[in-house]
Structures are given as structure tokens and as C-alpha cells.
mmCIF file of C-alpha atoms and ligand atoms in Angstrom:
data_model
loop_
_atom_site.group_PDB
_atom_site.id
_atom_site.type_symbol
_atom_site.label_atom_id
_atom_site.label_comp_id
_atom_site.label_asym_id
_atom_site.label_seq_id
_atom_site.Cartn_x
_atom_site.Cartn_y
_atom_site.Cartn_z
ATOM 1 C CA MET J 1 -23.709 6.770 -7.673
ATOM 2 C CA ASN J 2 -24.397 5.958 -11.707
ATOM 3 C CA THR J 3 -21.089 6.631 -13.365
ATOM 4 C CA LEU J 4 -19.483 4.299 -15.424
ATOM 5 C CA SER J 5 -16.406 3.723 -13.382
ATOM 6 C CA SER J 6 -18.592 2.845 -10.337
ATOM 7 C CA ILE J 7 -20.512 0.814 -12.133
ATOM 8 C CA TYR J 8 -17.279 -1.104 -12.934
ATOM 9 C CA VAL J 9 -16.377 -1.187 -8.861
ATOM 10 C CA LYS J 10 -20.030 -2.270 -8.766
ATOM 11 C CA THR J 11 -18.619 -4.872 -11.506
ATOM 12 C CA GLU J 12 -15.191 -6.027 -9.569
ATOM 13 C CA HIS J 13 -16.412 -6.223 -6.230
ATOM 14 C CA GLN J 14 -18.871 -9.131 -7.283
ATOM 15 C CA LYS J 15 -16.218 -10.672 -9.732
ATOM 16 C CA ILE J 16 -13.798 -10.353 -6.142
ATOM 17 C CA THR J 17 -16.503 -12.308 -4.316
ATOM 18 C CA SER J 18 -17.430 -14.486 -6.705
ATOM 19 C CA VAL J 19 -13.411 -15.382 -7.756
ATOM 20 C CA PHE J 20 -12.817 -14.633 -3.750
ATOM 21 C CA GLY J 21 -14.959 -17.577 -2.329
ATOM 22 C CA GLY J 22 -16.453 -16.712 1.018
ATOM 23 C CA LEU J 23 -16.171 -12.927 1.431
ATOM 24 C CA THR J 24 -19.822 -12.574 -0.299
ATOM 25 C CA SER J 25 -20.374 -9.548 2.492
ATOM 26 C CA ILE J 26 -17.727 -7.974 2.976
ATOM 27 C CA PHE J 27 -17.804 -5.263 0.123
ATOM 28 C CA GLU J 28 -21.681 -4.409 1.419
ATOM 29 C CA GLY J 29 -22.620 -0.748 1.490
ATOM 30 C CA CYS J 30 -19.567 0.047 1.500
ATOM 31 C CA GLU J 31 -19.601 1.744 -2.698
ATOM 32 C CA GLN J 32 -21.245 4.439 -0.456
ATOM 33 C CA ALA J 33 -17.916 5.913 0.666
ATOM 34 C CA LEU J 34 -16.877 6.317 -3.529
ATOM 35 C CA SER J 35 -17.425 9.731 -4.981
ATOM 36 C CA PRO J 36 -18.983 9.845 -8.372
ATOM 37 C CA THR J 37 -17.636 13.124 -8.999
ATOM 38 C CA LEU J 38 -13.953 11.793 -8.285
ATOM 39 C CA LEU J 39 -14.786 8.730 -10.761
ATOM 40 C CA ALA J 40 -16.400 10.401 -13.001
ATOM 41 C CA LYS J 41 -12.034 12.715 -12.982
ATOM 42 C CA TYR J 42 -10.432 9.364 -13.582
ATOM 43 C CA GLU J 43 -13.328 7.539 -16.305
ATOM 44 C CA GLY J 44 -12.282 10.836 -18.207
ATOM 45 C CA ILE J 45 -8.864 9.830 -18.414
ATOM 46 C CA MET J 46 -9.164 5.926 -18.859
ATOM 47 C CA THR J 47 -9.469 5.228 -22.837
ATOM 48 C CA LEU J 48 -7.368 2.015 -22.892
ATOM 49 C CA PRO J 49 -6.959 0.322 -25.425
ATOM 50 C CA PRO J 50 -8.628 -3.357 -25.899
ATOM 51 C CA VAL J 51 -5.733 -5.761 -25.080
ATOM 52 C CA ASP J 52 -5.581 -9.032 -27.181
ATOM 53 C CA GLY J 53 -4.325 -12.524 -26.157
ATOM 54 C CA ILE J 54 -2.197 -12.864 -23.227
ATOM 55 C CA VAL J 55 0.893 -10.064 -22.391
ATOM 56 C CA MET J 56 3.756 -11.571 -20.346
ATOM 57 C CA THR J 57 4.897 -10.295 -16.762
ATOM 58 C CA ALA J 58 8.113 -9.990 -15.319
ATOM 59 C CA ILE J 59 7.408 -9.630 -11.691
ATOM 60 C CA GLY J 60 10.943 -8.937 -10.177
ATOM 61 C CA ASP J 61 11.914 -5.827 -8.705
ATOM 62 C CA THR J 62 10.817 -4.125 -11.137
ATOM 63 C CA VAL J 63 7.371 -5.556 -11.979
ATOM 64 C CA VAL J 64 7.609 -5.471 -16.315
ATOM 65 C CA ILE J 65 4.485 -5.634 -18.128
ATOM 66 C CA GLY J 66 4.429 -5.863 -21.552
ATOM 67 C CA ASP J 67 7.402 -4.060 -23.934
ATOM 68 C CA LYS J 68 7.456 -1.734 -26.777
ATOM 69 C CA THR J 69 5.803 -3.714 -29.205
ATOM 70 C CA THR J 70 2.682 -4.543 -27.075
ATOM 71 C CA LEU J 71 0.966 -1.272 -28.196
ATOM 72 C CA ASN J 72 1.295 0.881 -31.607
ATOM 73 C CA GLU J 73 3.891 4.031 -30.864
ATOM 74 C CA GLY J 74 0.650 5.848 -31.625
ATOM 75 C CA SER J 75 -1.546 4.311 -28.224
ATOM 76 C CA ARG J 76 2.252 3.689 -26.633
ATOM 77 C CA ASP J 77 1.829 7.482 -26.651
ATOM 78 C CA VAL J 78 -1.557 7.759 -25.405
ATOM 79 C CA LEU J 79 -0.970 5.581 -22.720
ATOM 80 C CA LEU J 80 2.277 7.654 -20.953
ATOM 81 C CA GLN J 81 -0.051 11.385 -20.949
ATOM 82 C CA GLU J 82 -2.763 9.008 -19.007
ATOM 83 C CA LEU J 83 -0.019 7.724 -16.772
ATOM 84 C CA LYS J 84 1.394 10.687 -15.989
ATOM 85 C CA THR J 85 -1.863 12.334 -14.992
ATOM 86 C CA LEU J 86 -2.877 9.662 -12.775
ATOM 87 C CA LYS J 87 0.748 11.184 -10.118
ATOM 88 C CA PRO J 88 1.583 10.722 -8.023
ATOM 89 C CA TRP J 89 3.027 6.482 -8.579
ATOM 90 C CA ARG J 90 4.495 6.235 -5.337
ATOM 91 C CA LYS J 91 5.066 2.786 -5.548
ATOM 92 C CA GLY J 92 7.204 0.424 -7.685
ATOM 93 C CA PRO J 93 8.569 0.095 -9.979
ATOM 94 C CA PHE J 94 6.951 -0.703 -12.867
ATOM 95 C CA GLN J 95 8.047 -0.889 -16.970
ATOM 96 C CA LEU J 96 4.644 -1.123 -18.094
ATOM 97 C CA CYS J 97 4.232 -1.809 -22.477
ATOM 98 C CA GLY J 98 8.054 -0.266 -21.816
ATOM 99 C CA ILE J 99 6.940 2.681 -20.667
ATOM 100 C CA ASP J 100 9.559 2.729 -17.272
ATOM 101 C CA ILE J 101 7.774 4.283 -14.061
ATOM 102 C CA ASP J 102 10.483 4.946 -12.009
ATOM 103 C CA THR J 103 7.689 5.270 -8.704
ATOM 104 C CA GLU J 104 9.270 7.692 -5.428
ATOM 105 C CA TRP J 105 9.710 4.685 -3.689
ATOM 106 C CA VAL J 106 11.962 1.323 -4.784
ATOM 107 C CA SER J 107 9.608 -0.665 -2.524
ATOM 108 C CA SER J 108 11.566 -4.280 -3.789
ATOM 109 C CA ILE J 109 13.894 -3.111 -1.284
ATOM 110 C CA LYS J 110 11.208 -2.894 1.577
ATOM 111 C CA TRP J 111 9.296 -6.087 -0.235
ATOM 112 C CA ASN J 112 13.010 -8.052 0.154
ATOM 113 C CA ARG J 113 13.698 -7.362 3.840
ATOM 114 C CA ILE J 114 9.915 -8.841 4.275
ATOM 115 C CA LEU J 115 10.327 -11.700 2.174
ATOM 116 C CA PRO J 116 12.487 -14.209 4.023
ATOM 117 C CA HIS J 117 10.255 -13.347 6.864
ATOM 118 C CA LEU J 118 6.789 -14.056 5.502
ATOM 119 C CA PRO J 119 5.005 -16.723 5.823
ATOM 120 C CA ALA J 120 4.385 -19.549 2.944
ATOM 121 C CA LEU J 121 2.113 -17.876 0.656
ATOM 122 C CA THR J 122 1.228 -20.102 -1.652
ATOM 123 C CA GLY J 123 -3.186 -20.945 -2.080
ATOM 124 C CA LYS J 124 -3.700 -18.263 0.803
ATOM 125 C CA LYS J 125 -5.723 -15.493 0.305
ATOM 126 C CA MET J 126 -4.603 -12.412 1.232
ATOM 127 C CA LEU J 127 -5.251 -8.588 2.528
ATOM 128 C CA ASP J 128 -3.080 -6.072 1.160
ATOM 129 C CA VAL J 129 -4.931 -2.953 3.552
ATOM 130 C CA GLY J 130 -3.275 0.311 2.333
ATOM 131 C CA CYS J 131 -2.056 -1.357 -1.033
ATOM 132 C CA SER J 132 -1.174 1.648 -3.475
ATOM 133 C CA SER J 133 -0.694 0.492 -7.249
ATOM 134 C CA GLY J 134 -0.865 -2.477 -5.970
ATOM 135 C CA TYR J 135 3.133 -3.408 -6.435
ATOM 136 C CA TYR J 136 3.787 -5.881 -3.429
ATOM 137 C CA MET J 137 0.191 -7.715 -4.939
ATOM 138 C CA PHE J 138 2.227 -8.210 -7.852
ATOM 139 C CA ARG J 139 4.954 -9.442 -5.906
ATOM 140 C CA MET J 140 2.796 -11.416 -3.799
ATOM 141 C CA ALA J 141 0.811 -12.517 -6.915
ATOM 142 C CA GLU J 142 4.059 -14.200 -8.250
ATOM 143 C CA HIS J 143 3.842 -16.882 -5.022
ATOM 144 C CA GLN J 144 0.552 -18.771 -6.050
ATOM 145 C CA PRO J 145 -1.695 -17.069 -3.541
ATOM 146 C CA ALA J 146 -5.467 -18.033 -3.438
ATOM 147 C CA PHE J 147 -6.309 -14.228 -3.702
ATOM 148 C CA VAL J 148 -5.069 -11.258 -2.649
ATOM 149 C CA LEU J 149 -7.580 -8.532 -2.130
ATOM 150 C CA GLY J 150 -6.067 -5.029 -1.467
ATOM 151 C CA ILE J 151 -8.025 -2.280 -0.399
ATOM 152 C CA ASP J 152 -6.986 2.172 -0.742
ATOM 153 C CA PRO J 153 -9.581 4.699 -1.033
ATOM 154 C CA THR J 154 -7.103 7.035 -2.616
ATOM 155 C CA LEU J 155 -8.680 7.190 -6.665
ATOM 156 C CA ALA J 156 -5.528 8.041 -8.154
ATOM 157 C CA PHE J 157 -3.823 4.377 -6.481
ATOM 158 C CA TYR J 158 -6.891 2.617 -7.784
ATOM 159 C CA PHE J 159 -6.700 3.446 -11.263
ATOM 160 C CA GLN J 160 -2.993 2.931 -11.698
ATOM 161 C CA TYR J 161 -3.796 -0.489 -10.338
ATOM 162 C CA ARG J 162 -6.562 -1.108 -12.535
ATOM 163 C CA THR J 163 -4.259 0.156 -15.766
ATOM 164 C CA LEU J 164 -1.479 -2.084 -14.536
ATOM 165 C CA ASN J 165 -3.771 -5.078 -13.917
ATOM 166 C CA HIS J 166 -5.479 -4.099 -17.651
ATOM 167 C CA PHE J 167 -2.406 -5.402 -19.538
ATOM 168 C CA SER J 168 -1.102 -8.190 -16.936
ATOM 169 C CA LYS J 169 -4.885 -9.579 -16.263
ATOM 170 C CA ILE J 170 -3.390 -11.573 -13.068
ATOM 171 C CA ASN J 171 -7.066 -12.797 -11.644
ATOM 172 C CA SER J 172 -5.344 -14.067 -8.808
ATOM 173 C CA ILE J 173 -5.740 -9.792 -7.815
ATOM 174 C CA GLY J 174 -8.074 -7.722 -6.391
ATOM 175 C CA MET J 175 -8.536 -3.943 -6.042
ATOM 176 C CA SER J 176 -11.169 -1.839 -4.301
ATOM 177 C CA PRO J 177 -10.981 2.377 -3.999
ATOM 178 C CA ILE J 178 -12.377 1.942 -0.048
ATOM 179 C CA GLY J 179 -10.445 2.700 2.809
ATOM 180 C CA ILE J 180 -10.467 0.030 5.880
ATOM 181 C CA GLN J 181 -12.947 1.640 7.774
ATOM 182 C CA ALA J 182 -15.526 0.845 4.846
ATOM 183 C CA LEU J 183 -14.774 -2.744 4.590
ATOM 184 C CA LYS J 184 -17.190 -4.876 6.151
ATOM 185 C CA PRO J 185 -14.955 -6.550 9.219
ATOM 186 C CA VAL J 186 -15.457 -10.307 7.479
ATOM 187 C CA GLN J 187 -14.467 -12.449 10.338
ATOM 188 C CA LYS J 188 -12.425 -15.256 9.884
ATOM 189 C CA ALA J 189 -11.661 -14.393 6.328
ATOM 190 C CA PHE J 190 -7.765 -13.973 5.612
ATOM 191 C CA ASP J 191 -4.854 -16.235 6.336
ATOM 192 C CA VAL J 192 -2.112 -12.865 5.880
ATOM 193 C CA ILE J 193 -3.412 -9.504 6.256
ATOM 194 C CA PHE J 194 -0.498 -7.170 5.333
ATOM 195 C CA CYS J 195 -0.917 -3.988 6.590
ATOM 196 C CA MET J 196 2.543 -1.899 5.409
ATOM 197 C CA GLY J 197 2.920 2.257 6.232
ATOM 198 C CA ILE J 198 -0.757 2.162 8.113
ATOM 199 C CA LEU J 199 -0.380 1.863 11.607
ATOM 200 C CA TYR J 200 0.755 5.566 12.650
ATOM 201 C CA HIS J 201 -1.635 7.596 9.714
ATOM 202 C CA GLN J 202 -4.802 6.196 11.791
ATOM 203 C CA LYS J 203 -6.014 8.075 14.766
ATOM 204 C CA HIS J 204 -7.086 5.154 16.944
ATOM 205 C CA PRO J 205 -4.208 2.068 16.164
ATOM 206 C CA LEU J 206 -5.357 -0.134 18.073
ATOM 207 C CA ASP J 207 -8.981 -0.548 16.940
ATOM 208 C CA LEU J 208 -7.191 -0.930 13.341
ATOM 209 C CA LEU J 209 -5.357 -3.556 14.869
ATOM 210 C CA LYS J 210 -8.051 -5.449 16.948
ATOM 211 C CA GLN J 211 -10.450 -5.645 13.392
ATOM 212 C CA LEU J 212 -7.316 -6.895 11.556
ATOM 213 C CA LYS J 213 -7.362 -10.089 14.243
ATOM 214 C CA LYS J 214 -10.810 -11.062 14.062
ATOM 215 C CA MET J 215 -10.412 -10.977 9.732
ATOM 216 C CA LEU J 216 -7.644 -13.406 10.464
ATOM 217 C CA VAL J 217 -7.709 -16.656 10.754
ATOM 218 C CA PRO J 218 -6.846 -18.670 14.259
ATOM 219 C CA GLY J 219 -3.222 -18.719 13.796
ATOM 220 C CA GLY J 220 -2.911 -16.064 10.315
ATOM 221 C CA SER J 221 -0.719 -13.766 9.927
ATOM 222 C CA LEU J 222 -0.536 -10.651 10.201
ATOM 223 C CA VAL J 223 2.377 -8.611 8.338
ATOM 224 C CA LEU J 224 2.268 -5.124 9.950
ATOM 225 C CA GLU J 225 5.515 -2.982 8.460
ATOM 226 C CA THR J 226 5.666 0.909 10.378
ATOM 227 C CA LEU J 227 7.165 3.767 11.585
ATOM 228 C CA ILE J 228 8.833 2.818 15.353
ATOM 229 C CA MET J 229 11.158 5.454 16.903
ATOM 230 C CA ASP J 230 13.729 4.330 19.803
ATOM 231 C CA GLN J 231 12.896 4.783 23.196
ATOM 232 C CA PRO J 232 14.452 8.507 24.053
ATOM 233 C CA GLU J 233 17.257 7.546 27.035
ATOM 234 C CA GLY J 234 16.787 8.107 30.535
ATOM 235 C CA HIS J 235 12.693 6.594 30.129
ATOM 236 C CA SER J 236 12.196 2.751 31.102
ATOM 237 C CA TYR J 237 8.032 2.696 29.947
ATOM 238 C CA PRO J 238 7.356 2.304 26.310
ATOM 239 C CA TRP J 239 7.090 5.630 24.506
ATOM 240 C CA VAL J 240 5.106 7.033 21.944
ATOM 241 C CA LEU J 241 6.183 9.867 19.642
ATOM 242 C CA SER J 242 2.825 11.961 18.784
ATOM 243 C CA PRO J 243 3.624 14.335 16.825
ATOM 244 C CA LYS J 244 1.936 18.260 17.329
ATOM 245 C CA LYS J 245 1.899 19.112 13.425
ATOM 246 C CA THR J 246 3.604 17.090 11.018
ATOM 247 C CA TYR J 247 6.176 14.256 10.854
ATOM 248 C CA ALA J 248 8.675 14.122 8.636
ATOM 249 C CA MET J 249 6.260 17.281 6.732
ATOM 250 C CA MET J 250 3.407 14.434 6.741
ATOM 251 C CA PRO J 251 0.085 16.436 8.800
ATOM 252 C CA ASN J 252 -1.517 12.806 9.000
ATOM 253 C CA VAL J 253 1.160 11.177 11.611
ATOM 254 C CA TYR J 254 -0.102 10.491 14.581
ATOM 255 C CA TYR J 255 1.281 8.191 16.576
ATOM 256 C CA ILE J 256 4.606 6.753 16.130
ATOM 257 C CA PRO J 257 5.611 4.070 19.227
ATOM 258 C CA THR J 258 8.721 2.033 20.189
ATOM 259 C CA ILE J 259 9.093 -1.575 19.742
ATOM 260 C CA GLN J 260 8.302 -2.329 23.440
ATOM 261 C CA ALA J 261 5.420 0.049 23.198
ATOM 262 C CA LEU J 262 4.143 -1.854 19.582
ATOM 263 C CA ASN J 263 4.760 -5.389 20.956
ATOM 264 C CA GLU J 264 2.283 -4.411 23.807
ATOM 265 C CA TRP J 265 -0.825 -3.074 21.108
ATOM 266 C CA LEU J 266 -0.588 -6.217 19.465
ATOM 267 C CA GLU J 267 -0.480 -8.425 22.336
ATOM 268 C CA ILE J 268 -4.164 -5.657 23.976
ATOM 269 C CA ALA J 269 -4.973 -6.336 20.253
ATOM 270 C CA GLY J 270 -4.837 -10.298 20.572
ATOM 271 C CA PHE J 271 -1.958 -11.101 18.820
ATOM 272 C CA GLN J 272 -0.125 -14.164 21.060
ATOM 273 C CA THR J 273 3.639 -14.243 18.801
ATOM 274 C CA CYS J 274 6.364 -11.795 17.341
ATOM 275 C CA LYS J 275 8.637 -11.601 15.663
ATOM 276 C CA ARG J 276 10.638 -9.053 14.294
ATOM 277 C CA ALA J 277 11.386 -8.491 10.746
ATOM 278 C CA PHE J 278 13.527 -6.091 10.691
ATOM 279 C CA CYS J 279 13.763 -2.709 11.364
ATOM 280 C CA GLU J 280 15.786 0.310 9.233
ATOM 281 C CA PRO J 281 15.539 4.422 8.637
ATOM 282 C CA THR J 282 14.496 4.842 6.159
ATOM 283 C CA THR J 283 17.423 6.031 3.390
ATOM 284 C CA LEU J 284 17.269 9.038 0.440
ATOM 285 C CA ASP J 285 18.256 5.469 -2.412
ATOM 286 C CA GLU J 286 14.632 4.510 -0.640
ATOM 287 C CA GLN J 287 12.836 7.202 -0.854
ATOM 288 C CA ARG J 288 13.556 9.862 -3.458
ATOM 289 C CA LYS J 289 11.888 12.866 -5.865
ATOM 290 C CA THR J 290 11.589 11.565 -9.445
ATOM 291 C CA ASP J 291 9.671 12.525 -13.107
ATOM 292 C CA TRP J 292 6.861 10.477 -11.915
ATOM 293 C CA ILE J 293 5.596 12.501 -8.795
ATOM 294 C CA ASP J 294 4.975 16.981 -8.540
ATOM 295 C CA SER J 295 6.391 17.427 -4.587
ATOM 296 C CA TYR J 296 9.184 16.999 -2.596
ATOM 297 C CA SER J 297 10.204 13.686 -1.325
ATOM 298 C CA LEU J 298 12.525 12.409 1.690
ATOM 299 C CA ASP J 299 15.561 14.585 1.145
ATOM 300 C CA ARG J 300 13.101 17.791 1.812
ATOM 301 C CA PHE J 301 11.476 16.686 5.096
ATOM 302 C CA LEU J 302 14.673 15.678 6.582
ATOM 303 C CA ASP J 303 16.245 19.024 8.302
ATOM 304 C CA PRO J 304 19.481 20.442 5.824
ATOM 305 C CA ASN J 305 22.100 20.772 9.001
ATOM 306 C CA ASP J 306 21.692 17.373 9.955
ATOM 307 C CA ALA J 307 19.653 14.056 8.722
ATOM 308 C CA SER J 308 19.270 11.767 11.487
ATOM 309 C CA LYS J 309 15.782 14.712 12.200
ATOM 310 C CA THR J 310 12.639 15.444 10.802
ATOM 311 C CA ILE J 311 12.646 18.855 9.628
ATOM 312 C CA GLU J 312 9.994 19.548 12.160
ATOM 313 C CA GLY J 313 13.498 18.118 14.803
ATOM 314 C CA TYR J 314 11.869 14.786 15.371
ATOM 315 C CA PRO J 315 13.800 11.602 15.100
ATOM 316 C CA ALA J 316 14.636 10.844 11.409
ATOM 317 C CA PRO J 317 11.898 7.223 10.023
ATOM 318 C CA ILE J 318 13.174 4.228 11.384
ATOM 319 C CA ARG J 319 10.223 1.761 10.458
ATOM 320 C CA ALA J 320 10.292 -2.122 11.157
ATOM 321 C CA ALA J 321 8.441 -4.764 10.338
ATOM 322 C CA LEU J 322 6.721 -7.451 13.021
ATOM 323 C CA ILE J 323 4.911 -10.826 11.650
ATOM 324 C CA ALA J 324 2.217 -11.391 14.769
ATOM 325 C CA SER J 325 -0.194 -13.989 15.317
HETATM 326 C C1 SAM X 401 2.447 4.944 3.417
HETATM 327 S S1 SAM X 401 1.668 4.310 1.917
HETATM 328 C C2 SAM X 401 2.347 2.998 2.266
HETATM 329 C C3 SAM X 401 1.866 2.235 0.855
HETATM 330 C C4 SAM X 401 2.471 0.496 1.036
HETATM 331 N N1 SAM X 401 1.334 -0.456 1.804
HETATM 332 C C5 SAM X 401 3.872 0.342 1.044
HETATM 333 O O1 SAM X 401 4.363 0.396 2.409
HETATM 334 O O2 SAM X 401 4.624 0.732 0.665
HETATM 335 C C6 SAM X 401 -0.103 4.027 3.081
HETATM 336 C C7 SAM X 401 -1.023 3.948 2.119
HETATM 337 O O3 SAM X 401 -2.347 3.590 2.640
HETATM 338 C C8 SAM X 401 -3.310 4.305 2.349
HETATM 339 N N2 SAM X 401 -4.483 4.547 2.845
HETATM 340 C C9 SAM X 401 -5.149 5.900 3.217
HETATM 341 N N3 SAM X 401 -5.734 5.354 4.275
HETATM 342 C C10 SAM X 401 -6.373 4.712 4.441
HETATM 343 C C11 SAM X 401 -7.472 4.024 5.099
HETATM 344 N N4 SAM X 401 -8.350 4.633 5.603
HETATM 345 N N5 SAM X 401 -7.435 2.485 4.612
HETATM 346 C C12 SAM X 401 -6.644 1.720 3.596
HETATM 347 N N6 SAM X 401 -5.723 2.834 3.038
HETATM 348 C C13 SAM X 401 -5.216 3.622 3.015
HETATM 349 C C14 SAM X 401 -2.918 5.658 1.750
HETATM 350 O O4 SAM X 401 -4.009 5.620 -0.161
HETATM 351 C C15 SAM X 401 -1.885 5.062 0.606
HETATM 352 O O5 SAM X 401 -1.817 4.393 -0.128
#
């Protein structure tokens, strides 16, 4: 693997481990999991213009980086085309150099729900598992953490993040294009771990929870957000749905627990306390079709005659967040 991007990834890993002290072995051997062909594909797309000086970044519900004056019109047109090549843009929204990136998810809704329940983030070492474009990392950066490491193996999302932070140059955040399984389970490395929208995609959710517990410092917090289901009537023991093929058209959803079952998983994984932050159905305002994705969105994944059910007849998505330590 010797593409420019693989060298970039290695350099980025070195930067992360040197800036984010104490993580020296976390990326050991993980570069083998990267696809040189895919890296080369994205490398061909990336022609980001050099950015002189400081580009103003305003972090709010929309993460605004630069404005129309940051680039000349020609460069902005090129950037627009590159941003479109990086579709699907799932998590946001962003405004970059005056270009509105209206992502499929209005991720500020989740962030604003969870924010009042979070432990203090200032000065903390944090991991965001499945960080996508890095939207939440930007929101975390607002709190002056020691650092936030984001990981996500989907290369389009990695290059989205790289494009955004090419302009914002926030140095308390860093991202690696690897999945959690490829990351060395360095013990007691993080004060806070965010694991949002990940657990139901795991074939072995308990293994993931145990791994995350080990990676937390004693007393550290796991912010766990995931799909849950209501306990079906007439069953007294904690229930877990295991979708047969797809759930809301997603082929890789393995288990959706009730809150009670989720609490039990956390206890088995070694967490001693667990507080519920929120439990809300996903709405069509939060996840919707925009020009920044080419596929369908939630409105097509629900039963057209009964929005309380998915197209497969399962209960429609409800998401809960728990803070466990
Ligand atoms: C449903 S999205 C959740 C994104 C974001 N955390 C949120 O809550 O909005 C799941 C993300 O997990 C990423 N992902 C898939 N497999 C992963 C793995 N093994 N380790 C880490 N992230 C993974 C996907 O690329 C995707 O960005």
C-alpha cells in the first residue's frame, strides 16, 4: 500500500499519536485493513486548494466553515463538484465556503437531545466510534477537549471529514478510516467514548461493549445511542428483536434490544451505573431525503399505510441514549 492517501493516513496516524499523547500503539497494524484501490479512487478526487491563514469556523446546529469569500468563484465551483462526488452526505448539516451541505440527517437534533446529559467534555480524551463525516466531533470540539479521535471505515465519510477539516484546521480533532475491530483495544485510553448508531450493526454487540469498557479510564463514560424497541405486551423478560433480513431497509441490523435488555448487556460488559438520556422515535424531520444523498430515506422505509411500522412490519425506529460508567 503506497498510494498518496495511504501515506497521508499513516502521517495522520503519526500526528494523532504524537498530539494525542498516550495512544502510541492504537493504530498498530491497522493500515492493513485499508483498501489501496479505494484510497486511490478518492485520492483522484481530492484537489483541495491550499488555504492561507485562518478560516473562521462557527460551531452551532449547522457547522459553518469559512464563507463565500474563502475561495474564488472558480475554486468554489471545483469544491462543489468534489463535495458532490463524496455523496452520500449523511450526518450534518454543514456550510463550507458558502456551500450548504444539507445532509440526510439533521444531526443537531440528536446532539441537542444528548447534550444536557453528557459528562463534562472540557480537557477530556474522547473516542467517537463510527464518526461519519465528523459532525459530532466538531460539536465536541466546541467544549475544548484534550482531543477527539474519530474512527469510521467508510472512506467517503473519511474524505468528507478531511475536506471539512482541511479548511477548519481544528487540531483537537483527528480521524482514522478504520473500524473499531481494527483499532488496538488500548486499555484505559479514553475519558469518554461515544458509540452512537453502531451497536445494532454489530453481530457481537456484547463483545463491542466489553471492548469499549476496557478502553475507558476507571469512572469514564460511555455515551451509547442505539435503536431500541418497546417491550412487547405479555412478555415479562427483556426482549431483543433480531430482524430476519432487513430492518427499515437496512440489511446489516442484527439486534434491537429493549431498554431492559440493553441495561443487562451493559451490566454484563462491566458497567456499574447507567442513566437514560433520551428515548425518542426517529421523525421524518430528522432523517429525510435531500439532494446530498442519491438513495431513498426514512419516508420510503416505513409502511406507507402505517408509519408506526417499518416496511417489513417491525416497530418503526425508536432511539435511546444511555450514559454508562
Ligand atoms: C448509523 S451510522 C451512525 C453515525 C453517527 N455515529 C451517528 O450517530 O449519527 C453508522 C456509522 O458506523 C460506521 N461503521 C460501520 N462499521 C463500523 C465499524 N466496524 N467501526 C466503526 N464504525 C463503523 C459507518 O460507516 C457509519 O458511518
